[in-house]
Amino acid sequence: MIYFGELKEKKGIVNIIKDRCKGCSFCVEYCPRDVLEMSEEFNVKGYHPPRVINPDNCCYCQLCEAICPEFAIFVTLREEEEREREKEISRP
Amino acid sequence: MKPEDRVEGRHPMEEFLRMDRMPHIWCSGCGIGIVVTSFIEALQKSGLDPNKVCVCSGIGCTGRVAGYVKLDSFHTTHGRPVPFATGLKLANPELKVVVFSGDGDIVGIGGNHFIHAARRNMDIVVICVNNFNYAMTGGQVAATTPIGANLSTAPYGNFEYPFNLPYLAEACGATYVARWTCLHIRRVTKSIQEALQKRGFSFIEVITPCVTLYARRNRLGDGLNLLRYYYENSEIRHGADTRTLDIGYQGKIIVGKFVDIEKPTFLDCMNNHLRKVLGDKYQPWGVKS
Ligand code: SF4
Ligand code: SF4
Ligand code: SF4
């Protein structure tokens, strides 16, 4: 096993601002972890926004956020992961 | 932006955008928004004071950027963002002036201004979004349209030689020249960041898809098809000879950073020269004492 010390994979929470999306599907195509998929629903502008299908796969790489031309998707760091990490570090 | 500063429901870039003007006018699948995202990220990373950064745009789809970024910005007449930026920089040398406009605006209509600003080594950053046509006015042939592309003023295909922008910029004297496609998000961000932190005339060409006109008239599909084309056909070659960077119709795109040199800027040259000629009588302009 490769030892990475206390380094742990980051987890992200995807935030989609649906009504701002124009349905270009760039985020779906370029997410390296296949977290997203285009949905069938319509937003107020009549586009299909993406939806999250694999929330646990998101690795907080922020690629979706960088490639979105509409400022409609972004990620936040998953807090409970942080707490879990602290717990692990303090374990005797 | 630090992870803990991100909050749910608020996009981390809203701080730098005029949200009252959103949604922006760009079509679904257009790449200009990606370049704006890269620019904002570069600005955040560069650590520059946003109150000391100005953005000038001309007319065109990309020309709208000045109206969307929450910085001091000016939407100039067609082709004139470079002379406007020159004036702004000379009147207020402590500002970092960024020209953010399209290919038709910067090297077509405003080509003459561009070459002279580069020749003088004005200390400005020029971000040129190249979508190969005059998009806002209905898809006319621009100075960058590849030979063979069909556009509204070239219904049988374009036969004019296009500009090779990095070569043009280098030949005119630019001190920083890079070309990317909008798919190279992180590299565009890094290039803009380097340019913002550099003194001298910096030029960054970013190739973006124009789905509504260029792609539709040439039946190239939607934005995603063009991003896939960039992915398959772009090759990173840093320091390549800029004479070899022509882009053929749906051909190979050589990207990278081609020029990064240091050279005294216009204001340095002016101050040095006049100090030499006039001696102590001369008060240097724009130098922090
Ligand atoms: S942050 Fe990365 S892994 Fe998570 S959804 Fe976005 S692109 Fe996918
Ligand atoms: S990249 Fe942005 S605009 Fe395009 S589908 Fe995803 S969220 Fe919507
Ligand atoms: S016309 Fe072309 S360049 Fe202009 S917003 Fe639409 S896709 Fe983008």
Short mmCIF file of C-alpha atoms and ligand atoms in Angstrom, two decimals:
data_model
loop_
_atom_site.label_atom_id
_atom_site.label_comp_id
_atom_site.label_asym_id
_atom_site.label_seq_id
_atom_site.Cartn_x
_atom_site.Cartn_y
_atom_site.Cartn_z
CA MET A 1 0.00 0.00 0.00
CA ILE A 2 1.19 3.46 -0.79
CA TYR A 3 1.46 5.57 2.32
CA PHE A 4 0.26 9.15 1.97
CA GLY A 5 0.42 10.11 5.62
CA GLU A 6 -2.56 12.13 6.67
CA LEU A 7 -3.35 13.15 3.09
CA LYS A 8 -6.91 12.30 2.25
CA GLU A 9 -8.92 12.79 -0.82
CA LYS A 10 -11.03 15.91 -0.70
CA LYS A 11 -14.75 15.63 -1.18
CA GLY A 12 -16.90 18.30 -2.70
CA ILE A 13 -20.55 19.22 -2.74
CA VAL A 14 -21.79 20.33 -6.14
CA ASN A 15 -23.97 23.44 -6.17
CA ILE A 16 -25.98 24.03 -9.31
CA ILE A 17 -27.74 27.34 -9.81
CA LYS A 18 -30.32 25.84 -12.13
CA ASP A 19 -31.96 28.95 -13.48
CA ARG A 20 -28.66 30.42 -14.58
CA CYS A 21 -27.66 27.38 -16.65
CA LYS A 22 -27.91 27.38 -20.45
CA GLY A 23 -27.61 23.65 -20.88
CA CYS A 24 -24.34 23.51 -22.79
CA SER A 25 -23.36 20.25 -20.99
CA PHE A 26 -19.66 21.19 -20.77
CA CYS A 27 -19.64 20.36 -17.05
CA VAL A 28 -21.16 16.93 -17.66
CA GLU A 29 -18.69 16.10 -20.41
CA TYR A 30 -15.56 17.24 -18.62
CA CYS A 31 -16.22 16.15 -15.01
CA PRO A 32 -13.46 13.57 -14.51
CA ARG A 33 -15.56 11.55 -12.01
CA ASP A 34 -18.88 11.41 -13.91
CA VAL A 35 -20.67 13.13 -11.08
CA LEU A 36 -23.13 14.92 -13.33
CA GLU A 37 -25.69 14.16 -15.97
CA MET A 38 -28.03 16.32 -18.05
CA SER A 39 -31.53 16.23 -16.59
CA GLU A 40 -34.88 16.16 -18.34
CA GLU A 41 -36.36 19.03 -16.38
CA PHE A 42 -36.57 22.59 -17.70
CA ASN A 43 -35.33 25.72 -15.96
CA VAL A 44 -37.01 29.13 -16.30
CA LYS A 45 -35.12 29.82 -19.50
CA GLY A 46 -36.22 26.54 -21.05
CA TYR A 47 -32.84 24.81 -20.89
CA HIS A 48 -32.05 21.44 -19.33
CA PRO A 49 -29.73 21.98 -16.35
CA PRO A 50 -27.39 19.19 -15.18
CA ARG A 51 -28.12 17.14 -12.07
CA VAL A 52 -25.88 15.27 -9.66
CA ILE A 53 -26.00 11.50 -10.00
CA ASN A 54 -22.90 10.41 -8.10
CA PRO A 55 -22.49 12.91 -5.26
CA ASP A 56 -19.91 10.81 -3.44
CA ASN A 57 -17.55 10.76 -6.39
CA CYS A 58 -16.96 14.50 -6.47
CA CYS A 59 -13.31 15.18 -5.65
CA TYR A 60 -13.51 18.97 -5.35
CA CYS A 61 -11.40 19.46 -8.47
CA GLN A 62 -13.47 22.51 -9.48
CA LEU A 63 -13.25 21.72 -13.17
CA CYS A 64 -17.00 22.04 -13.65
CA GLU A 65 -16.82 25.45 -12.04
CA ALA A 66 -13.97 26.57 -14.29
CA ILE A 67 -15.52 25.35 -17.52
CA CYS A 68 -19.05 26.65 -16.96
CA PRO A 69 -19.56 29.71 -19.18
CA GLU A 70 -22.60 30.79 -17.16
CA PHE A 71 -21.25 30.90 -13.56
CA ALA A 72 -24.00 28.38 -12.83
CA ILE A 73 -22.13 25.59 -11.02
CA PHE A 74 -19.59 25.56 -8.22
CA VAL A 75 -18.36 23.26 -5.51
CA THR A 76 -17.93 23.64 -1.79
CA LEU A 77 -15.74 21.50 0.42
CA ARG A 78 -17.56 18.77 2.30
CA GLU A 79 -17.38 19.60 5.97
CA GLU A 80 -17.97 16.22 7.59
CA GLU A 81 -14.89 14.93 5.80
CA GLU A 82 -12.89 17.59 7.54
CA ARG A 83 -14.22 16.57 10.92
CA GLU A 84 -13.62 12.92 10.22
CA ARG A 85 -10.05 13.70 9.31
CA GLU A 86 -9.50 15.55 12.56
CA LYS A 87 -10.93 12.60 14.47
CA GLU A 88 -8.56 10.23 12.72
CA ILE A 89 -5.54 12.39 13.43
CA SER A 90 -6.36 12.60 17.13
CA ARG A 91 -6.85 8.85 17.40
CA PRO A 92 -4.20 7.31 19.67
CA MET B 1 -10.51 31.69 -2.99
CA LYS B 2 -10.09 29.65 0.19
CA PRO B 3 -12.45 26.68 0.60
CA GLU B 4 -13.92 28.06 3.81
CA ASP B 5 -14.89 31.31 2.08
CA ARG B 6 -17.20 29.47 -0.27
CA VAL B 7 -20.82 29.43 0.75
CA GLU B 8 -23.63 27.41 -0.66
CA GLY B 9 -25.95 29.29 -2.96
CA ARG B 10 -23.44 31.99 -3.83
CA HIS B 11 -21.07 31.45 -6.73
CA PRO B 12 -17.52 32.31 -5.64
CA MET B 13 -17.09 34.63 -8.61
CA GLU B 14 -20.11 36.79 -7.90
CA GLU B 15 -17.89 39.18 -6.03
CA PHE B 16 -16.27 40.15 -9.34
CA LEU B 17 -19.37 40.11 -11.54
CA ARG B 18 -22.21 42.54 -11.97
CA MET B 19 -24.90 40.07 -11.10
CA ASP B 20 -27.68 42.52 -11.90
CA ARG B 21 -26.69 42.16 -15.56
CA MET B 22 -26.83 38.37 -15.58
CA PRO B 23 -27.74 36.31 -17.49
CA HIS B 24 -25.18 37.48 -20.04
CA ILE B 25 -25.99 37.63 -23.74
CA TRP B 26 -23.65 34.84 -24.84
CA CYS B 27 -25.22 31.88 -26.56
CA SER B 28 -25.46 28.45 -25.01
CA GLY B 29 -22.17 26.72 -25.83
CA CYS B 30 -20.23 29.93 -26.45
CA GLY B 31 -16.76 29.94 -24.91
CA ILE B 32 -16.45 33.59 -23.93
CA GLY B 33 -17.87 32.91 -20.46
CA ILE B 34 -15.13 30.36 -19.83
CA VAL B 35 -12.47 32.96 -20.59
CA VAL B 36 -14.15 35.41 -18.19
CA THR B 37 -14.11 32.72 -15.50
CA SER B 38 -10.39 32.17 -16.15
CA PHE B 39 -9.73 35.89 -16.01
CA ILE B 40 -11.52 36.30 -12.69
CA GLU B 41 -9.70 33.34 -11.23
CA ALA B 42 -6.38 34.74 -12.45
CA LEU B 43 -7.22 38.10 -10.94
CA GLN B 44 -8.04 36.47 -7.60
CA LYS B 45 -4.80 34.49 -7.67
CA SER B 46 -2.62 37.39 -8.74
CA GLY B 47 -3.33 39.23 -5.51
CA LEU B 48 -3.72 42.55 -7.34
CA ASP B 49 -5.94 45.17 -5.73
CA PRO B 50 -9.17 45.03 -7.78
CA ASN B 51 -9.53 48.78 -7.31
CA LYS B 52 -6.38 49.20 -9.37
CA VAL B 53 -7.42 46.98 -12.26
CA CYS B 54 -9.39 48.30 -15.22
CA VAL B 55 -10.94 46.42 -18.11
CA CYS B 56 -11.59 47.96 -21.54
CA SER B 57 -13.54 46.26 -24.29
CA GLY B 58 -14.62 47.27 -27.73
CA ILE B 59 -17.68 46.20 -29.67
CA GLY B 60 -18.61 42.60 -30.29
CA CYS B 61 -19.73 39.58 -28.35
CA THR B 62 -16.52 39.67 -26.29
CA GLY B 63 -16.91 43.43 -26.00
CA ARG B 64 -19.66 42.80 -23.49
CA VAL B 65 -17.12 41.66 -20.91
CA ALA B 66 -16.52 45.22 -19.74
CA GLY B 67 -20.17 45.41 -18.73
CA TYR B 68 -20.15 42.17 -16.77
CA VAL B 69 -17.02 42.40 -14.64
CA LYS B 70 -17.34 44.33 -11.40
CA LEU B 71 -14.18 46.37 -11.88
CA ASP B 72 -13.69 49.82 -13.29
CA SER B 73 -14.42 49.08 -16.90
CA PHE B 74 -15.14 50.88 -20.13
CA HIS B 75 -17.00 49.76 -23.23
CA THR B 76 -15.34 51.72 -26.04
CA THR B 77 -16.24 52.20 -29.69
CA HIS B 78 -15.40 49.52 -32.23
CA GLY B 79 -11.70 48.73 -32.40
CA ARG B 80 -10.68 51.34 -29.85
CA PRO B 81 -10.08 49.53 -26.55
CA VAL B 82 -6.30 49.57 -27.07
CA PRO B 83 -5.95 53.36 -27.53
CA PHE B 84 -8.38 53.88 -24.65
CA ALA B 85 -6.26 51.59 -22.49
CA THR B 86 -3.13 53.44 -23.59
CA GLY B 87 -4.60 56.74 -22.45
CA LEU B 88 -5.79 55.26 -19.19
CA LYS B 89 -2.39 53.76 -18.44
CA LEU B 90 -0.48 56.94 -19.26
CA ALA B 91 -2.79 59.19 -17.26
CA ASN B 92 -2.80 56.86 -14.30
CA PRO B 93 0.31 54.67 -14.43
CA GLU B 94 -0.45 52.81 -11.22
CA LEU B 95 -3.43 51.05 -12.81
CA LYS B 96 -3.22 47.60 -14.34
CA VAL B 97 -5.11 47.97 -17.58
CA VAL B 98 -6.58 44.93 -19.31
CA VAL B 99 -8.02 44.98 -22.81
CA PHE B 100 -10.56 42.19 -23.15
CA SER B 101 -12.05 42.00 -26.61
CA GLY B 102 -12.52 39.91 -29.70
CA ASP B 103 -10.40 39.26 -32.75
CA GLY B 104 -12.52 41.42 -35.04
CA ASP B 105 -12.25 44.30 -32.63
CA ILE B 106 -8.57 44.10 -31.67
CA VAL B 107 -6.85 43.00 -34.85
CA GLY B 108 -9.50 43.74 -37.49
CA ILE B 109 -11.07 47.13 -36.91
CA GLY B 110 -8.46 48.19 -34.34
CA GLY B 111 -5.46 46.51 -35.96
CA ASN B 112 -3.53 49.71 -36.36
CA HIS B 113 -3.90 50.61 -32.70
CA PHE B 114 -2.84 47.13 -31.70
CA ILE B 115 0.42 47.16 -33.66
CA HIS B 116 1.41 50.58 -32.35
CA ALA B 117 0.67 49.76 -28.73
CA ALA B 118 2.81 46.64 -29.13
CA ARG B 119 5.56 48.60 -30.89
CA ARG B 120 5.70 51.13 -28.05
CA ASN B 121 5.59 48.36 -25.46
CA MET B 122 2.69 49.92 -23.59
CA ASP B 123 2.33 48.25 -20.22
CA ILE B 124 -1.10 46.68 -20.82
CA VAL B 125 -2.53 43.16 -21.02
CA VAL B 126 -4.47 42.28 -24.16
CA ILE B 127 -6.75 39.24 -24.00
CA CYS B 128 -8.02 38.52 -27.49
CA VAL B 129 -10.88 36.05 -27.76
CA ASN B 130 -10.62 34.59 -31.24
CA ASN B 131 -13.79 33.00 -32.63
CA PHE B 132 -12.73 33.38 -36.29
CA ASN B 133 -15.51 35.78 -37.35
CA TYR B 134 -17.39 39.01 -36.59
CA ALA B 135 -20.00 37.31 -34.49
CA MET B 136 -22.19 40.08 -33.13
CA THR B 137 -22.88 41.60 -36.53
CA GLY B 138 -23.94 38.34 -38.15
CA GLY B 139 -20.85 36.28 -38.92
CA GLN B 140 -18.83 38.22 -41.46
CA VAL B 141 -15.30 37.24 -42.51
CA ALA B 142 -12.75 38.60 -40.03
CA ALA B 143 -8.99 39.03 -40.17
CA THR B 144 -8.61 35.62 -38.54
CA THR B 145 -11.07 33.50 -40.55
CA PRO B 146 -9.29 30.39 -41.83
CA ILE B 147 -9.19 29.78 -45.57
CA GLY B 148 -12.17 27.71 -46.67
CA ALA B 149 -14.54 28.60 -43.82
CA ASN B 150 -18.03 29.57 -44.89
CA LEU B 151 -19.39 32.81 -43.45
CA SER B 152 -22.12 35.28 -44.34
CA THR B 153 -19.79 37.39 -46.51
CA ALA B 154 -18.08 34.28 -47.90
CA PRO B 155 -20.92 31.98 -48.96
CA TYR B 156 -18.53 29.96 -51.13
CA GLY B 157 -15.85 29.86 -48.47
CA ASN B 158 -13.19 32.33 -47.43
CA PHE B 159 -10.17 32.83 -49.70
CA GLU B 160 -8.35 35.60 -47.80
CA TYR B 161 -5.14 34.86 -45.93
CA PRO B 162 -5.83 35.06 -42.20
CA PHE B 163 -3.65 36.68 -39.56
CA ASN B 164 -1.39 34.56 -37.43
CA LEU B 165 -1.91 36.52 -34.22
CA PRO B 166 1.07 35.39 -32.11
CA TYR B 167 3.40 36.16 -35.03
CA LEU B 168 1.81 39.57 -35.49
CA ALA B 169 2.16 40.37 -31.79
CA GLU B 170 5.76 39.20 -31.59
CA ALA B 171 6.77 41.00 -34.75
CA CYS B 172 5.31 44.23 -33.41
CA GLY B 173 7.28 43.96 -30.18
CA ALA B 174 5.06 42.31 -27.57
CA THR B 175 6.94 41.06 -24.52
CA TYR B 176 4.55 38.22 -23.66
CA VAL B 177 2.72 36.16 -26.27
CA ALA B 178 0.62 33.06 -25.62
CA ARG B 179 -2.15 31.23 -27.38
CA TRP B 180 -4.63 28.79 -25.86
CA THR B 181 -8.06 27.45 -26.59
CA CYS B 182 -10.79 27.99 -24.02
CA LEU B 183 -10.59 24.30 -23.19
CA HIS B 184 -7.13 24.87 -21.68
CA ILE B 185 -8.82 26.53 -18.70
CA ARG B 186 -6.03 26.21 -16.17
CA ARG B 187 -3.37 27.28 -18.63
CA VAL B 188 -5.36 30.29 -19.75
CA THR B 189 -5.70 31.22 -16.08
CA LYS B 190 -1.96 30.82 -15.54
CA SER B 191 -1.12 32.85 -18.63
CA ILE B 192 -3.43 35.68 -17.63
CA GLN B 193 -1.95 35.62 -14.14
CA GLU B 194 1.59 35.83 -15.55
CA ALA B 195 0.56 38.64 -17.86
CA LEU B 196 -1.09 40.56 -15.01
CA GLN B 197 2.11 40.30 -13.00
CA LYS B 198 4.33 41.32 -15.89
CA ARG B 199 5.42 44.74 -17.08
CA GLY B 200 5.15 45.32 -20.79
CA PHE B 201 2.77 44.57 -23.62
CA SER B 202 1.27 41.12 -23.03
CA PHE B 203 -0.89 39.40 -25.58
CA ILE B 204 -2.97 36.27 -24.98
CA GLU B 205 -5.05 34.79 -27.76
CA VAL B 206 -7.81 32.43 -26.63
CA ILE B 207 -9.61 30.43 -29.30
CA THR B 208 -13.28 29.93 -28.44
CA PRO B 209 -16.23 28.31 -30.17
CA CYS B 210 -18.85 30.52 -31.80
CA VAL B 211 -21.72 28.08 -32.05
CA THR B 212 -24.39 30.35 -33.43
CA LEU B 213 -22.53 31.63 -36.46
CA TYR B 214 -19.19 30.05 -37.24
CA ALA B 215 -20.12 26.51 -36.22
CA ARG B 216 -23.64 26.64 -37.59
CA ARG B 217 -22.68 27.96 -41.02
CA ASN B 218 -19.92 25.39 -41.29
CA ARG B 219 -22.01 22.57 -39.81
CA LEU B 220 -19.49 21.90 -37.07
CA GLY B 221 -22.03 21.02 -34.41
CA ASP B 222 -22.41 22.64 -31.01
CA GLY B 223 -19.97 23.98 -28.46
CA LEU B 224 -19.13 20.54 -27.21
CA ASN B 225 -18.14 19.36 -30.70
CA LEU B 226 -15.78 22.29 -31.01
CA LEU B 227 -14.26 21.63 -27.60
CA ARG B 228 -13.65 18.06 -28.70
CA TYR B 229 -12.02 19.37 -31.85
CA TYR B 230 -9.71 21.55 -29.72
CA TYR B 231 -8.92 18.58 -27.53
CA GLU B 232 -7.98 16.38 -30.47
CA ASN B 233 -6.19 18.95 -32.58
CA SER B 234 -4.32 21.23 -30.24
CA GLU B 235 -0.72 20.64 -29.45
CA ILE B 236 1.22 22.40 -26.72
CA ARG B 237 4.55 23.63 -27.99
CA HIS B 238 6.04 26.25 -25.71
CA GLY B 239 8.54 28.59 -27.28
CA ALA B 240 7.60 27.55 -30.82
CA ASP B 241 8.63 29.82 -33.67
CA THR B 242 5.62 32.10 -34.09
CA ARG B 243 5.97 32.02 -37.88
CA THR B 244 4.78 28.44 -37.84
CA LEU B 245 1.52 29.05 -36.01
CA ASP B 246 -0.98 29.48 -38.84
CA ILE B 247 -4.35 27.83 -38.27
CA GLY B 248 -6.00 26.06 -41.19
CA TYR B 249 -9.71 25.38 -41.41
CA GLN B 250 -10.41 22.70 -38.74
CA GLY B 251 -6.67 22.11 -38.72
CA LYS B 252 -4.07 21.72 -36.05
CA ILE B 253 -3.83 24.44 -33.42
CA ILE B 254 -0.42 24.96 -31.88
CA VAL B 255 -0.83 26.44 -28.43
CA GLY B 256 1.56 27.50 -25.70
CA LYS B 257 3.58 30.39 -24.43
CA PHE B 258 5.78 31.62 -27.24
CA VAL B 259 7.40 34.82 -26.00
CA ASP B 260 8.25 35.99 -22.49
CA ILE B 261 10.95 38.66 -22.49
CA GLU B 262 11.77 41.75 -20.48
CA LYS B 263 12.03 45.10 -22.21
CA PRO B 264 11.69 48.71 -20.95
CA THR B 265 8.11 49.91 -21.35
CA PHE B 266 6.96 53.10 -23.03
CA LEU B 267 7.02 55.04 -19.77
CA ASP B 268 10.49 53.71 -18.84
CA CYS B 269 11.83 54.78 -22.22
CA MET B 270 10.19 58.19 -21.97
CA ASN B 271 11.51 58.86 -18.48
CA ASN B 272 15.02 57.66 -19.31
CA HIS B 273 15.22 59.65 -22.48
CA LEU B 274 13.86 62.88 -21.09
CA ARG B 275 16.01 62.63 -17.98
CA LYS B 276 19.04 62.29 -20.20
CA VAL B 277 18.07 65.27 -22.32
CA LEU B 278 16.63 67.60 -19.71
CA GLY B 279 18.63 66.54 -16.65
CA ASP B 280 17.31 67.39 -13.18
CA LYS B 281 14.69 69.73 -14.57
CA TYR B 282 12.68 66.69 -15.61
CA GLN B 283 10.17 65.16 -13.21
CA PRO B 284 9.72 61.50 -14.08
CA TRP B 285 6.09 60.47 -14.63
CA GLY B 286 4.54 57.42 -13.07
CA VAL B 287 7.51 56.44 -10.95
CA LYS B 288 6.84 55.72 -7.29
CA SER B 289 9.15 57.86 -5.20
S1 SF4 C 1 -15.65 19.33 -8.71
FE1 SF4 C 1 -14.71 17.95 -10.21
S2 SF4 C 1 -15.45 15.90 -9.62
FE2 SF4 C 1 -16.79 17.39 -8.58
S3 SF4 C 1 -18.52 17.65 -10.01
FE3 SF4 C 1 -17.04 19.27 -10.48
S4 SF4 C 1 -15.78 18.42 -12.12
FE4 SF4 C 1 -16.87 16.70 -11.17
S1 SF4 C 2 -21.46 24.05 -17.86
FE1 SF4 C 2 -22.82 25.50 -16.77
S2 SF4 C 2 -24.25 26.22 -18.34
FE2 SF4 C 2 -23.28 24.37 -19.16
S3 SF4 C 2 -24.66 22.70 -18.56
FE3 SF4 C 2 -23.13 22.85 -16.94
S4 SF4 C 2 -24.05 24.22 -15.42
FE4 SF4 C 2 -25.22 24.48 -17.32
S1 SF4 C 3 -22.69 34.75 -31.64
FE1 SF4 C 3 -20.97 33.34 -31.40
S2 SF4 C 3 -19.40 34.50 -30.25
FE2 SF4 C 3 -21.35 35.60 -30.06
S3 SF4 C 3 -22.23 34.89 -28.11
FE3 SF4 C 3 -23.07 33.59 -29.75
S4 SF4 C 3 -21.67 31.83 -29.89
FE4 SF4 C 3 -20.62 33.43 -28.72
#
